[in-house]
CSV table of C-alpha atoms in Angstrom, one decimal:
chain,number,residue,atom,x,y,z
A,1,LYS,CA,-15.5,32.2,-3.5
A,2,LEU,CA,-16.7,35.3,-3.4
A,3,GLY,CA,-18.2,36.2,-6.6
A,4,ILE,CA,-19.9,39.4,-7.9
A,5,LEU,CA,-22.9,38.6,-6.7
A,6,ASP,CA,-21.8,38.0,-3.6
A,7,VAL,CA,-20.8,41.8,-2.9
A,8,VAL,CA,-23.8,43.4,-5.2
A,9,ALA,CA,-26.2,41.3,-3.6
A,10,PRO,CA,-25.1,39.8,-1.1
A,11,TRP,CA,-27.9,36.7,0.5
A,12,ILE,CA,-30.6,37.9,3.5
A,13,THR,CA,-32.2,34.9,5.6
A,14,GLY,CA,-34.7,36.4,8.6
A,15,ASN,CA,-33.5,39.1,11.1
A,16,GLU,CA,-29.8,37.5,10.6
A,17,GLY,CA,-28.9,40.4,7.5
A,18,ILE,CA,-25.6,39.5,5.4
A,19,VAL,CA,-25.0,36.2,5.0
A,20,SER,CA,-21.1,35.4,4.1
A,21,SER,CA,-20.9,33.2,1.6
A,22,ASP,CA,-19.8,30.4,3.5
A,23,ASP,CA,-23.0,30.2,4.0
A,24,THR,CA,-25.0,30.8,0.9
A,25,SER,CA,-24.6,26.8,0.1
A,26,ASN,CA,-27.9,26.6,2.1
A,27,THR,CA,-30.0,29.4,1.2
A,28,ARG,CA,-29.1,28.3,-2.7
A,29,SER,CA,-29.8,24.5,-1.5
A,30,GLN,CA,-33.5,26.5,-0.1
A,31,GLU,CA,-33.3,27.4,-3.4
A,32,SER,CA,-33.2,24.4,-5.4
A,33,ALA,CA,-35.7,22.6,-3.2
A,34,ASP,CA,-38.4,26.0,-4.2
A,35,GLU,CA,-37.4,25.1,-7.2
A,36,ILE,CA,-38.8,21.7,-7.2
A,37,TYR,CA,-41.2,22.0,-5.3
A,38,ALA,CA,-42.6,24.6,-8.3
A,39,ARG,CA,-42.0,21.9,-11.0
A,40,LYS,CA,-43.4,19.3,-9.1
A,41,LEU,CA,-47.1,21.9,-8.6
A,42,GLN,CA,-46.5,23.0,-11.9
A,43,ALA,CA,-46.6,19.2,-13.1
A,44,ALA,CA,-49.9,18.1,-10.8
A,45,GLU,CA,-51.4,21.4,-12.5
A,46,ASP,CA,-50.8,19.6,-15.9
A,47,ARG,CA,-51.3,15.9,-14.8
A,48,ARG,CA,-54.8,18.3,-13.7
A,49,TYR,CA,-55.2,20.2,-17.7
A,50,HIS,CA,-53.8,16.5,-19.2
A,51,LEU,CA,-56.7,14.3,-18.0
A,52,LEU,CA,-59.3,16.8,-17.4
A,53,ASN,CA,-58.7,17.4,-21.4
A,54,SER,CA,-58.7,13.6,-22.3
A,55,GLN,CA,-61.8,13.3,-20.2
A,56,ARG,CA,-63.3,16.2,-21.8
A,57,GLU,CA,-62.3,15.2,-25.1
A,58,ALA,CA,-63.7,11.3,-25.1
A,59,GLU,CA,-67.7,12.4,-23.8
A,60,GLU,CA,-67.4,14.7,-27.2
A,61,ARG,CA,-66.7,12.1,-29.4
A,62,ALA,CA,-69.1,9.6,-27.7
A,63,LYS,CA,-71.1,12.4,-28.2
A,64,ASN,CA,-70.8,12.9,-31.9
A,65,HIS,CA,-71.4,9.2,-31.9
A,66,GLU,CA,-74.0,8.4,-34.0
A,67,LYS,CA,-75.9,6.8,-31.3
A,68,GLY,CA,-74.7,8.7,-29.0
A,69,SER,CA,-72.9,6.8,-26.4
A,70,PHE,CA,-71.2,7.4,-23.0
A,71,VAL,CA,-67.6,7.0,-21.4
A,72,LYS,CA,-66.3,5.9,-17.9
A,73,ARG,CA,-66.2,8.5,-15.9
A,74,GLN,CA,-68.9,10.6,-17.7
A,75,ARG,CA,-71.8,12.6,-15.6
A,76,VAL,CA,-75.4,12.0,-16.8
A,77,LEU,CA,-78.3,12.3,-15.0
A,78,TYR,CA,-80.3,8.7,-14.7
A,79,HIS,CA,-84.1,7.9,-15.4
A,80,HIS,CA,-85.5,5.5,-12.7
A,81,ARG,CA,-88.7,4.0,-14.8
A,82,THR,CA,-90.3,2.3,-11.3
A,83,GLU,CA,-89.9,5.5,-9.4
A,84,ASP,CA,-89.8,7.9,-12.0
A,85,GLU,CA,-87.2,9.5,-10.0
A,86,HIS,CA,-83.6,11.3,-12.2
A,87,TYR,CA,-80.2,10.6,-10.2
A,88,ALA,CA,-77.2,12.2,-11.2
A,89,ALA,CA,-74.8,9.6,-12.0
A,90,VAL,CA,-71.5,8.8,-12.9
A,91,VAL,CA,-70.7,6.0,-15.4
A,92,VAL,CA,-68.4,3.7,-14.0
A,93,GLY,CA,-68.4,0.8,-16.9
A,94,VAL,CA,-69.1,0.7,-20.6
A,95,HIS,CA,-69.8,-3.2,-21.7
A,96,LEU,CA,-69.8,-4.5,-25.3
A,97,ASP,CA,-71.3,-7.6,-25.0
A,98,ASP,CA,-74.0,-7.1,-27.3
A,99,GLY,CA,-71.9,-5.8,-29.8
A,100,PRO,CA,-70.4,-1.7,-30.7
A,101,GLU,CA,-74.2,-1.0,-32.1
A,102,ASN,CA,-75.6,-2.0,-28.4
A,103,PRO,CA,-73.8,-0.8,-25.7
A,104,TYR,CA,-75.0,-0.9,-22.1
A,105,TYR,CA,-73.1,0.9,-19.2
A,106,THR,CA,-72.8,0.1,-15.4
A,107,ILE,CA,-73.6,3.1,-13.5
A,108,THR,CA,-73.0,4.2,-9.7
A,109,TYR,CA,-75.6,7.1,-7.9
A,110,THR,CA,-76.9,7.9,-4.5
A,111,LYS,CA,-80.0,7.5,-3.6
A,112,VAL,CA,-81.7,8.7,-0.3
A,113,GLU,CA,-83.6,5.8,1.3
A,114,LYS,CA,-86.2,6.3,4.4
A,115,HIS,CA,-87.3,3.9,6.3
A,116,LEU,CA,-89.8,3.5,9.2
A,117,LYS,CA,-87.9,2.5,12.9
A,118,ASN,CA,-89.7,0.2,15.3
A,119,ASN,CA,-90.2,3.5,17.7
A,120,GLY,CA,-91.9,5.5,14.7
A,121,ASN,CA,-89.4,7.6,13.9
A,122,GLU,CA,-88.2,7.8,9.8
A,123,GLU,CA,-84.2,6.9,9.6
A,124,VAL,CA,-83.4,9.3,6.2
A,125,LYS,CA,-80.0,6.9,4.7
A,126,GLU,CA,-77.9,8.0,1.7
A,127,VAL,CA,-77.2,4.1,0.1
A,128,LYS,CA,-75.0,3.8,-3.2
A,129,VAL,CA,-76.3,2.1,-6.2
A,130,GLU,CA,-74.2,0.7,-8.7
A,131,LYS,CA,-76.4,-1.0,-11.5
A,132,GLN,CA,-75.8,-2.2,-15.3
A,133,THR,CA,-78.7,0.7,-17.2
A,134,ASP,CA,-78.9,1.0,-21.3
A,135,PRO,CA,-78.1,4.0,-22.3
A,136,ASP,CA,-81.5,5.1,-23.0
A,137,ARG,CA,-81.8,5.5,-19.2
A,138,LEU,CA,-79.5,8.4,-19.1
A,139,THR,CA,-79.5,12.1,-20.1
A,140,ARG,CA,-75.5,14.3,-20.5
A,141,VAL,CA,-75.5,16.9,-17.8
A,142,PRO,CA,-73.3,20.1,-19.0
A,143,TRP,CA,-69.1,19.4,-18.6
A,144,ASP,CA,-68.6,21.1,-15.1
A,145,GLU,CA,-64.3,20.7,-14.9
A,146,GLY,CA,-64.4,21.1,-11.1
A,147,LYS,CA,-67.0,18.2,-10.8
A,148,THR,CA,-65.6,16.3,-13.8
A,149,TRP,CA,-61.7,16.9,-11.6
A,150,GLU,CA,-63.9,14.8,-8.1
A,151,ILE,CA,-65.0,11.9,-10.1
A,152,ILE,CA,-61.0,11.6,-11.6
A,153,THR,CA,-59.2,11.8,-8.8
A,154,ASN,CA,-61.8,9.6,-6.5
A,155,SER,CA,-61.7,7.1,-9.3
A,156,PRO,CA,-60.0,3.9,-9.0
A,157,ILE,CA,-61.2,3.3,-12.7
């Protein structure tokens, strides 16, 4: 079969020049693969948008709650009172065992620990800490789409 487009705008592949109408099925199937890839990219971007949007909305709802609560995957600042240090943390669990008016949270954060080795040298290690805490030790941090996306994609939650 030879169509009007094959005459007016013939298919071209690489350095081979004009492709006959018999060879167009291969080029057209390649175009279909490109369209499939474009749809996959669009679906991934749509998924990213929806996940980030729902996370942001959940954080806003929690913020507007009368006690100011937090949600899973929310970035927070944790105050470790005994060390009087603040750590960037992520809420990985919300617990309502004591009722919805008294939530507590499981958070994870990375802490730098220094140890003296036997030879007198100092060893510095990053240690991942997971612990439960009260909301009075947590502070909201400004929304950051990139950091939140990293948490969502790396989170088994």
